[in-house]
Amino acid sequence: MLQRRTLLATATAPLLSGPLLSGPALAQNRTRLLRYVPSTNLSILDPVFTPAAVTIGHGYCVFDTLYGMDAQMRPQPQMAEGHSVSADGLTWRITLRPGLRFHDGEPVRARDCAESLNRWSKRDAFGQALGAATESFGFADDRTIVIKLTRRFNRLLEAIGKSHSSPAFIMPERLARTSPTTQITEMVGSGPLRFVRGEYVSGSRMVYERFADYAPRAEAPSWTAGGKVMNFDRVEWHVLPDPATATAAIQAGEVDWLGSVLPDLAAALAAHRRVSLFRGDPYGLVSMLRFNHATAPFDNLALRQAVMRAVDQRPFIQAITAKPEDGRLCRAMFPCGMPGVSEIGQSVIGSLDVAAARQAVIAAGYKGERVVILNPTDIPSISAHGLLVADLLRRIGMNVDLQDLDWGTVVQRRISKNPVERGGWSIACTNWPAISVDNPATNTTTRGIGDAGWWGWFNDPRTEELTQAWLNADTPEATNAAFLEAQRRALEMVPIIPLGQTFQDSAIRNDLQGALNGSVHVFWNVRRG
């Protein structure tokens, strides 16, 4: 069995020497500059194309949404002034706030919003559910968006206002016309920060400047809703893959905020008189193993079930946490502790010892096919899980090829449907904010949409029928019954294997105030005290 210390040592690089940041960044007035270290490199800029958390965080800098979610997970108007619904529930009219502008100076028009919703609805799982019930995303005039439905969709505002993976970000019509399978690289939004393309160096630095024409709402900020007031003129993201280097940088005051903290370094940061730990997401992260369902060997349901019965979540949790209260067993296909979720997998997940699991693998018809695991070494919390999965699969008799890569390469590789002999893959570990996968419509990881869905391409029409039943439910009893059936189906079909639920800290300099809770870090409301 691999030990926690071995995993952490393997997942980190040697400490770099010398000053970390220099030049213009340090010369600027500190009251107007915020320096942030994301948990990984920003390799894909389009937040509709990928649900990667780092890209979603970038998306909230540049773009805005028609509705946002408050801390109670209720949709609230954001770019929208309000909405009305026809008596039959089939026509929604959303009115834009006056005076909204994109970063290129053009006004935000209803036609931009309609085209943005159309593109998003073809990519996002909840958006696809809305799209299936939509006749058209259109507009009546420059400020009025008109959504015509073919059937009632009572959760429409929840869909277009959801806070994560992927939010319905609004962009100019000319960009929103891009195919949803093609990445957008020109970053023009209407959010509180504009992306400085000329200073973008993938793997090193991302720069954002305050958008002077942004008009924040008057309400107090809450999660992704309310007033987004920027108190900094410039926000810089510095990519520091080595956790020890990042820790030294915030201790020295060279950066202001670390997006994630390695558990073994948390105590040193908590003890520092100018640094505090900040737990912004009270719902935590769910870690998981994702299969490639499009190719052998994990197009075999019996094999997926055998592997799930071999997975003991405890070492996966211990590998990425320092204290027992930082993690919990969650033998369910949805995040534990969320409304309606039942831990129905307690007798299934991790129910076999190694010897029994080896026999189950043989009985499933495994023929020694190579299992390629994509393992991002620059994200310790995911890399540790890749190592553990590789170790487990070898012990239950599988032919494992663990491929150590950077996160950007993993993100690009995992969209390939090629067999492993031609650069394909079999397994990739990842994690999601619990709030982003908390119901049958939003849980991209269990949706059975096939080629139109999340990488791994799990295809199951019955899952989609159950998702639709949950969406159509009009009483609490019907909603809960449909949700329970969706959970049972996911446990039976094994689109993923849950590896536990954890709660992670970031680190922030004590002279920063106003950081908000959320599934990603946002920079409005933050100020230097």
XYZ file of N, CA, C and O in Angstrom, residues 313-451:
556
model
N -12.400 4.147 0.293
C -12.204 5.596 0.203
C -11.195 6.132 1.223
O -10.640 7.216 1.023
N -10.961 5.418 2.294
C -10.147 5.976 3.384
C -8.751 6.412 2.959
O -8.342 7.538 3.284
N -7.973 5.602 2.258
C -6.645 6.091 1.863
C -6.706 7.276 0.902
O -5.800 8.125 0.907
N -7.760 7.373 0.100
C -7.887 8.500 -0.817
C -8.126 9.799 -0.042
O -7.589 10.855 -0.400
N -8.908 9.712 1.020
C -9.146 10.888 1.853
C -7.891 11.241 2.639
O -7.474 12.403 2.713
N -7.258 10.242 3.228
C -6.064 10.483 4.039
C -4.919 11.062 3.224
O -4.098 11.834 3.740
N -4.857 10.733 1.949
C -3.759 11.200 1.099
C -3.785 12.702 0.871
O -2.757 13.297 0.549
N -4.954 13.336 1.017
C -5.037 14.760 0.665
C -5.575 15.621 1.809
O -5.917 16.786 1.605
N -5.645 15.055 3.021
C -6.073 15.836 4.174
C -5.070 15.668 5.305
O -4.340 14.684 5.373
N -5.051 16.656 6.213
C -4.149 16.605 7.360
C -4.876 16.247 8.647
O -4.270 15.726 9.581
N -6.172 16.555 8.699
C -6.952 16.330 9.916
C -8.222 15.558 9.570
O -8.773 15.718 8.470
N -8.706 14.717 10.507
C -9.916 13.936 10.217
C -11.111 14.787 9.820
O -11.913 14.381 8.967
N -11.242 15.968 10.402
C -12.395 16.818 10.088
C -12.319 17.431 8.694
O -13.291 18.064 8.231
N -11.201 17.243 7.995
C -11.062 17.785 6.642
C -11.617 16.861 5.564
O -11.563 17.190 4.376
N -12.122 15.687 5.956
C -12.655 14.765 4.971
C -13.726 13.877 5.579
O -13.863 13.778 6.801
N -14.502 13.244 4.700
C -15.526 12.309 5.158
C -15.746 11.238 4.117
O -15.617 11.470 2.907
N -16.070 10.036 4.579
C -16.508 8.993 3.672
C -17.829 9.410 3.045
O -18.703 9.962 3.713
N -17.961 9.159 1.770
C -19.217 9.475 1.085
C -19.451 8.397 0.033
O -19.064 8.555 -1.123
N -20.064 7.322 0.461
C -20.289 6.190 -0.443
C -21.640 6.380 -1.133
O -22.607 5.659 -0.890
N -21.639 7.408 -1.961
C -22.827 7.792 -2.720
C -22.359 8.391 -4.027
O -21.215 8.832 -4.156
N -23.250 8.459 -5.000
C -22.898 8.980 -6.320
C -23.166 10.475 -6.439
O -22.910 11.080 -7.473
N -23.690 11.062 -5.362
C -23.900 12.501 -5.261
C -23.274 12.964 -3.946
O -23.048 12.148 -3.046
N -22.996 14.250 -3.773
C -22.290 14.710 -2.570
C -23.109 14.506 -1.297
O -24.274 14.911 -1.219
N -22.498 13.905 -0.310
C -23.165 13.695 0.966
C -23.407 15.038 1.659
O -22.620 15.979 1.528
N -24.510 15.091 2.401
C -24.859 16.310 3.106
C -25.692 17.279 2.304
O -26.197 18.265 2.858
N -25.861 17.029 1.002
C -26.691 17.897 0.173
C -28.141 17.414 0.226
O -28.401 16.223 0.421
N -29.108 18.310 0.071
C -30.515 17.911 0.169
C -30.874 16.776 -0.774
O -30.539 16.798 -1.956
N -31.530 15.753 -0.226
C -32.019 14.642 -1.029
C -31.026 13.532 -1.278
O -31.381 12.488 -1.841
N -29.756 13.697 -0.862
C -28.734 12.688 -1.143
C -28.752 11.610 -0.065
O -28.753 11.904 1.135
N -28.754 10.355 -0.494
C -28.724 9.207 0.413
C -27.436 8.425 0.179
O -27.051 8.188 -0.970
N -26.803 8.010 1.248
C -25.548 7.256 1.130
C -25.881 5.775 0.925
O -25.650 4.936 1.792
N -26.374 5.482 -0.273
C -26.902 4.143 -0.543
C -25.816 3.162 -0.992
O -26.107 1.983 -1.205
N -24.578 3.629 -1.105
C -23.513 2.752 -1.579
C -22.673 2.130 -0.489
O -21.627 1.525 -0.777
N -23.107 2.221 0.764
C -22.261 1.745 1.865
C -21.972 0.252 1.780
O -20.900 -0.198 2.202
N -22.907 -0.521 1.247
C -22.702 -1.974 1.163
C -22.076 -2.399 -0.166
O -21.870 -3.598 -0.395
N -21.764 -1.422 -1.026
C -21.244 -1.736 -2.357
C -19.829 -1.200 -2.538
O -18.898 -1.951 -2.866
N -19.641 0.092 -2.343
C -18.339 0.719 -2.582
C -17.341 0.240 -1.525
O -17.555 0.389 -0.326
N -16.262 -0.383 -1.988
C -15.245 -0.902 -1.076
C -15.650 -2.165 -0.350
O -15.091 -2.481 0.704
N -16.564 -2.931 -0.915
C -17.089 -4.112 -0.208
C -16.236 -5.360 -0.394
O -16.458 -6.353 0.300
N -15.266 -5.341 -1.311
C -14.435 -6.516 -1.577
C -12.995 -6.284 -1.152
O -12.458 -5.182 -1.326
N -12.358 -7.320 -0.603
C -10.925 -7.227 -0.362
C -10.183 -7.487 -1.675
O -10.797 -7.787 -2.712
N -8.871 -7.376 -1.650
C -8.088 -7.475 -2.882
C -8.263 -8.833 -3.553
O -8.450 -8.920 -4.775
N -8.229 -9.902 -2.776
C -8.338 -11.244 -3.370
C -9.694 -11.429 -4.055
O -9.782 -11.940 -5.185
N -10.759 -11.006 -3.389
C -12.093 -11.131 -3.980
C -12.237 -10.228 -5.197
O -12.890 -10.598 -6.185
N -11.620 -9.058 -5.141
C -11.696 -8.141 -6.277
C -10.973 -8.709 -7.489
O -11.423 -8.545 -8.631
N -9.837 -9.384 -7.257
C -9.122 -10.014 -8.373
C -10.020 -11.041 -9.065
O -10.053 -11.131 -10.296
N -10.750 -11.801 -8.288
C -11.653 -12.800 -8.867
C -12.801 -12.124 -9.620
O -13.226 -12.595 -10.682
N -13.290 -10.996 -9.078
C -14.374 -10.276 -9.752
C -13.904 -9.701 -11.083
O -14.659 -9.690 -12.065
N -12.660 -9.249 -11.129
C -12.099 -8.727 -12.380
C -12.008 -9.835 -13.423
O -12.356 -9.647 -14.600
N -11.559 -10.992 -13.006
C -11.481 -12.131 -13.933
C -12.878 -12.523 -14.414
O -13.117 -12.745 -15.608
N -13.815 -12.594 -13.466
C -15.187 -12.987 -13.808
C -15.843 -11.987 -14.761
O -16.720 -12.362 -15.556
N -15.395 -10.725 -14.701
C -15.959 -9.693 -15.582
C -15.465 -9.827 -17.015
O -15.961 -9.129 -17.911
N -14.471 -10.706 -17.245
C -13.966 -10.921 -18.593
C -12.795 -10.044 -18.970
O -12.485 -9.907 -20.168
N -12.109 -9.465 -17.979
C -10.931 -8.641 -18.287
C -9.847 -9.510 -18.914
O -9.528 -10.585 -18.415
N -9.273 -9.025 -20.027
C -8.319 -9.821 -20.800
C -6.919 -9.221 -20.810
O -6.140 -9.466 -21.725
N -6.606 -8.422 -19.820
C -5.263 -7.867 -19.728
C -5.049 -6.610 -20.539
O -3.899 -6.196 -20.766
N -6.121 -5.971 -21.015
C -5.974 -4.729 -21.795
C -5.232 -3.667 -20.972
O -5.377 -3.582 -19.757
N -4.450 -2.867 -21.690
C -3.704 -1.796 -21.023
C -4.664 -0.730 -20.514
O -5.561 -0.296 -21.231
N -4.480 -0.331 -19.262
C -5.295 0.705 -18.629
C -4.429 1.952 -18.481
O -3.495 1.981 -17.680
N -4.726 2.971 -19.260
C -3.960 4.219 -19.224
C -4.627 5.181 -18.246
O -5.803 5.526 -18.401
N -3.860 5.602 -17.252
C -4.336 6.564 -16.263
C -3.637 7.894 -16.512
O -2.411 7.972 -16.495
N -4.422 8.947 -16.761
C -3.874 10.292 -16.934
C -3.710 10.920 -15.551
O -4.691 11.083 -14.818
N -2.489 11.300 -15.202
C -2.193 11.733 -13.835
C -1.511 13.098 -13.828
O -0.345 13.212 -14.203
N -2.218 14.168 -13.402
C -1.623 15.514 -13.399
C -0.722 15.737 -12.190
O -1.188 15.938 -11.070
N 0.574 15.727 -12.407
C 1.518 15.834 -11.292
C 1.553 17.228 -10.677
O 2.083 17.392 -9.574
N 1.002 18.238 -11.368
C 1.032 19.593 -10.830
C -0.188 19.912 -9.971
O -0.326 21.050 -9.503
N -1.073 18.952 -9.745
C -2.180 19.127 -8.801
C -2.068 18.002 -7.774
O -2.541 16.880 -8.002
N -1.437 18.260 -6.625
C -1.179 17.176 -5.667
C -2.409 16.408 -5.241
O -2.356 15.189 -5.070
N -3.555 17.072 -5.076
C -4.743 16.376 -4.591
C -5.273 15.373 -5.607
O -5.896 14.376 -5.234
N -5.049 15.630 -6.886
C -5.482 14.691 -7.922
C -4.377 13.679 -8.217
O -4.634 12.492 -8.408
N -3.138 14.139 -8.239
C -2.023 13.238 -8.513
C -1.930 12.124 -7.479
O -1.679 10.956 -7.812
N -2.154 12.464 -6.211
C -2.130 11.441 -5.162
C -3.160 10.357 -5.438
O -2.909 9.163 -5.223
N -4.315 10.751 -5.936
C -5.354 9.771 -6.244
C -4.999 8.929 -7.458
O -5.310 7.736 -7.503
N -4.345 9.524 -8.442
C -3.890 8.741 -9.580
C -2.924 7.647 -9.165
O -3.000 6.498 -9.640
N -2.012 7.978 -8.247
C -1.062 6.984 -7.751
C -1.768 5.866 -6.995
O -1.441 4.678 -7.163
N -2.737 6.239 -6.186
C -3.468 5.223 -5.425
C -4.291 4.315 -6.334
O -4.367 3.096 -6.115
N -4.934 4.899 -7.334
C -5.720 4.086 -8.272
C -4.809 3.114 -9.012
O -5.132 1.933 -9.169
N -3.658 3.601 -9.478
C -2.725 2.724 -10.191
C -2.277 1.565 -9.302
O -2.239 0.399 -9.741
N -1.965 1.862 -8.054
C -1.532 0.832 -7.115
C -2.642 -0.195 -6.886
O -2.408 -1.407 -6.914
N -3.867 0.265 -6.692
C -4.985 -0.641 -6.458
C -5.240 -1.541 -7.665
O -5.407 -2.761 -7.525
N -5.287 -0.931 -8.862
C -5.592 -1.729 -10.049
C -4.521 -2.781 -10.304
O -4.830 -3.903 -10.744
N -3.271 -2.445 -10.041
C -2.211 -3.456 -10.195
C -2.425 -4.606 -9.215
O -2.229 -5.778 -9.561
N -2.831 -4.301 -7.991
C -3.013 -5.331 -6.977
C -4.206 -6.236 -7.275
O -4.248 -7.375 -6.811
N -5.170 -5.734 -8.057
C -6.309 -6.606 -8.407
C -6.159 -7.188 -9.812
O -7.115 -7.687 -10.399
N -4.914 -7.110 -10.361
C -4.599 -7.869 -11.558
C -4.747 -7.149 -12.878
O -4.852 -7.804 -13.924
N -4.685 -5.818 -12.873
C -4.865 -5.087 -14.119
C -3.529 -4.556 -14.637
O -2.582 -4.315 -13.878
N -3.464 -4.388 -15.941
C -2.259 -3.957 -16.653
C -2.274 -2.425 -16.750
O -2.941 -1.858 -17.611
N -1.544 -1.765 -15.853
C -1.668 -0.323 -15.662
C -0.517 0.430 -16.306
O 0.651 0.077 -16.150
N -0.861 1.505 -17.021
C 0.112 2.440 -17.586
C -0.209 3.821 -17.011
O -1.097 4.529 -17.485
N 0.496 4.194 -15.927
C 0.293 5.493 -15.284
C 1.116 6.544 -16.018
O 2.338 6.453 -16.074
N 0.454 7.532 -16.583
C 1.140 8.551 -17.378
C 1.120 9.884 -16.630
O 0.059 10.501 -16.464
N 2.291 10.307 -16.159
C 2.438 11.560 -15.426
C 2.513 12.729 -16.406
O 3.384 12.760 -17.286
N 1.613 13.693 -16.242
C 1.475 14.812 -17.173
C 1.188 16.075 -16.379
O 0.892 16.026 -15.185
N 1.266 17.226 -17.016
C 0.771 18.449 -16.385
C -0.730 18.549 -16.634
O -1.289 17.898 -17.526
N -1.392 19.399 -15.829
C -2.851 19.485 -15.892
C -3.344 19.912 -17.272
O -4.334 19.380 -17.778
N -2.669 20.877 -17.877
C -3.097 21.333 -19.191
C -3.111 20.209 -20.207
O -4.030 20.104 -21.033
N -2.109 19.342 -20.146
C -2.050 18.209 -21.071
C -3.164 17.205 -20.770
O -3.775 16.647 -21.687
N -3.437 16.979 -19.489
C -4.527 16.076 -19.124
C -5.850 16.594 -19.685
O -6.644 15.831 -20.265
N -6.105 17.892 -19.531
C -7.355 18.477 -20.014
C -7.496 18.277 -21.521
O -8.592 17.992 -22.027
N -6.391 18.401 -22.241
C -6.433 18.213 -23.693
C -6.551 16.734 -24.064
O -7.316 16.366 -24.966
N -5.821 15.876 -23.354
C -5.810 14.445 -23.684
C -7.146 13.774 -23.409
O -7.577 12.860 -24.132
N -7.836 14.192 -22.325
C -9.014 13.458 -21.908
C -10.217 13.669 -22.827
O -11.228 12.985 -22.669
N -10.121 14.603 -23.771
C -11.216 14.771 -24.723
C -11.056 13.862 -25.940
O -11.911 13.845 -26.825
N -9.977 13.077 -25.971
C -9.745 12.161 -27.084
C -10.518 10.859 -26.875
O -10.481 10.262 -25.795
N -11.191 10.411 -27.917
C -11.908 9.134 -27.883
C -11.101 8.016 -28.528
O -11.614 6.903 -28.703
N -9.861 8.279 -28.868
C -9.026 7.249 -29.495
C -8.749 6.110 -28.518
O -8.720 6.309 -27.298
N -8.511 4.896 -29.026
C -8.062 3.813 -28.150
C -6.683 4.138 -27.583
O -5.973 5.007 -28.101
N -6.306 3.433 -26.532
C -5.039 3.758 -25.858
C -3.848 3.578 -26.793
O -2.817 4.251 -26.632
N -3.969 2.712 -27.777
C -2.866 2.506 -28.720
C -2.627 3.737 -29.587
O -1.562 3.870 -30.193
N -3.602 4.638 -29.647
C -3.466 5.851 -30.459
C -3.639 7.112 -29.608
O -4.216 8.094 -30.030
N -3.092 7.046 -28.398
C -3.078 8.231 -27.545
C -4.296 8.413 -26.674
O -4.452 9.477 -26.052
N -5.155 7.397 -26.604
C -6.341 7.499 -25.776
C -6.050 7.226 -24.310
O -4.899 7.111 -23.882
N -7.105 7.082 -23.537
C -6.964 6.925 -22.092
C -8.073 6.032 -21.568
O -9.055 5.761 -22.245
N -7.915 5.594 -20.312
C -8.892 4.703 -19.690
C -9.518 5.304 -18.436
O -10.709 5.136 -18.191
N -8.688 5.980 -17.628
C -9.121 6.520 -16.339
C -8.458 7.872 -16.121
O -7.293 8.076 -16.475
N -9.193 8.786 -15.529
C -8.619 10.045 -15.048
C -9.328 10.410 -13.759
O -10.557 10.301 -13.667
N -8.577 10.816 -12.769
C -9.163 11.277 -11.514
C -9.376 12.792 -11.585
O -8.667 13.502 -12.300
N -10.352 13.267 -10.835
C -10.619 14.699 -10.774
C -11.421 14.982 -9.523
O -11.702 14.084 -8.715
N -11.802 16.237 -9.331
C -12.717 16.570 -8.249
C -13.633 17.703 -8.704
O -13.321 18.428 -9.649
N -14.766 17.804 -8.048
C -15.766 18.815 -8.366
C -16.240 19.475 -7.078
O -16.400 18.796 -6.061
N -16.527 20.771 -7.090
C -17.222 21.364 -5.949
C -18.561 20.654 -5.747
O -19.309 20.419 -6.703
N -18.851 20.294 -4.514
C -20.067 19.530 -4.244
C -21.309 20.250 -4.751
O -22.240 19.624 -5.266
N -21.319 21.572 -4.625
C -22.502 22.327 -5.012
C -22.773 22.243 -6.506
O -23.894 22.469 -6.963
N -21.774 21.874 -7.286
C -21.932 21.856 -8.743
C -22.480 20.543 -9.270
O -22.828 20.440 -10.448
N -22.560 19.513 -8.416
C -23.031 18.194 -8.854
C -24.051 17.655 -7.858
O -24.063 16.470 -7.534
N -24.960 18.520 -7.382
C -25.802 18.178 -6.247
C -27.192 17.679 -6.614
O -27.992 17.406 -5.725
N -27.506 17.559 -7.902
C -28.812 17.029 -8.278
C -28.713 16.325 -9.633
O -27.682 16.415 -10.307
N -29.746 15.615 -10.056
C -29.645 14.828 -11.292
C -29.365 15.645 -12.546
O -28.746 15.134 -13.488
N -29.796 16.899 -12.595
C -29.574 17.715 -13.788
C -28.177 18.312 -13.818
O -27.530 18.353 -14.863
N -27.688 18.785 -12.673
C -26.379 19.433 -12.647
C -25.225 18.442 -12.576
O -24.094 18.799 -12.918
N -25.487 17.221 -12.124
C -24.389 16.273 -11.928
C -23.909 15.723 -13.270
O -24.313 14.641 -13.712
N -23.045 16.487 -13.884
C -22.460 16.112 -15.165
C -21.808 14.741 -15.116
O -21.786 14.014 -16.112
N -21.286 14.365 -13.947
C -20.511 13.126 -13.832
C -21.373 11.880 -13.911
O -20.866 10.784 -14.177
N -22.684 12.013 -13.661
C -23.572 10.846 -13.727
C -24.561 10.914 -14.883
O -25.276 9.921 -15.129
N -24.619 12.032 -15.587
C -25.547 12.146 -16.704
C -25.184 11.141 -17.799
O -23.999 10.881 -18.068
N -26.208 10.607 -18.468
C -25.984 9.572 -19.480
C -26.149 10.083 -20.889
O -26.824 9.449 -21.714
N -25.519 11.224 -21.200
C -25.752 11.916 -22.471
C -24.872 11.379 -23.599
O -25.049 11.718 -24.762
N -23.895 10.550 -23.274
C -23.045 9.984 -24.314
C -22.124 11.000 -24.940
O -21.473 11.788 -24.245
N -22.076 11.026 -26.274
C -21.135 11.891 -26.991
C -21.337 13.375 -26.689
O -20.402 14.163 -26.801
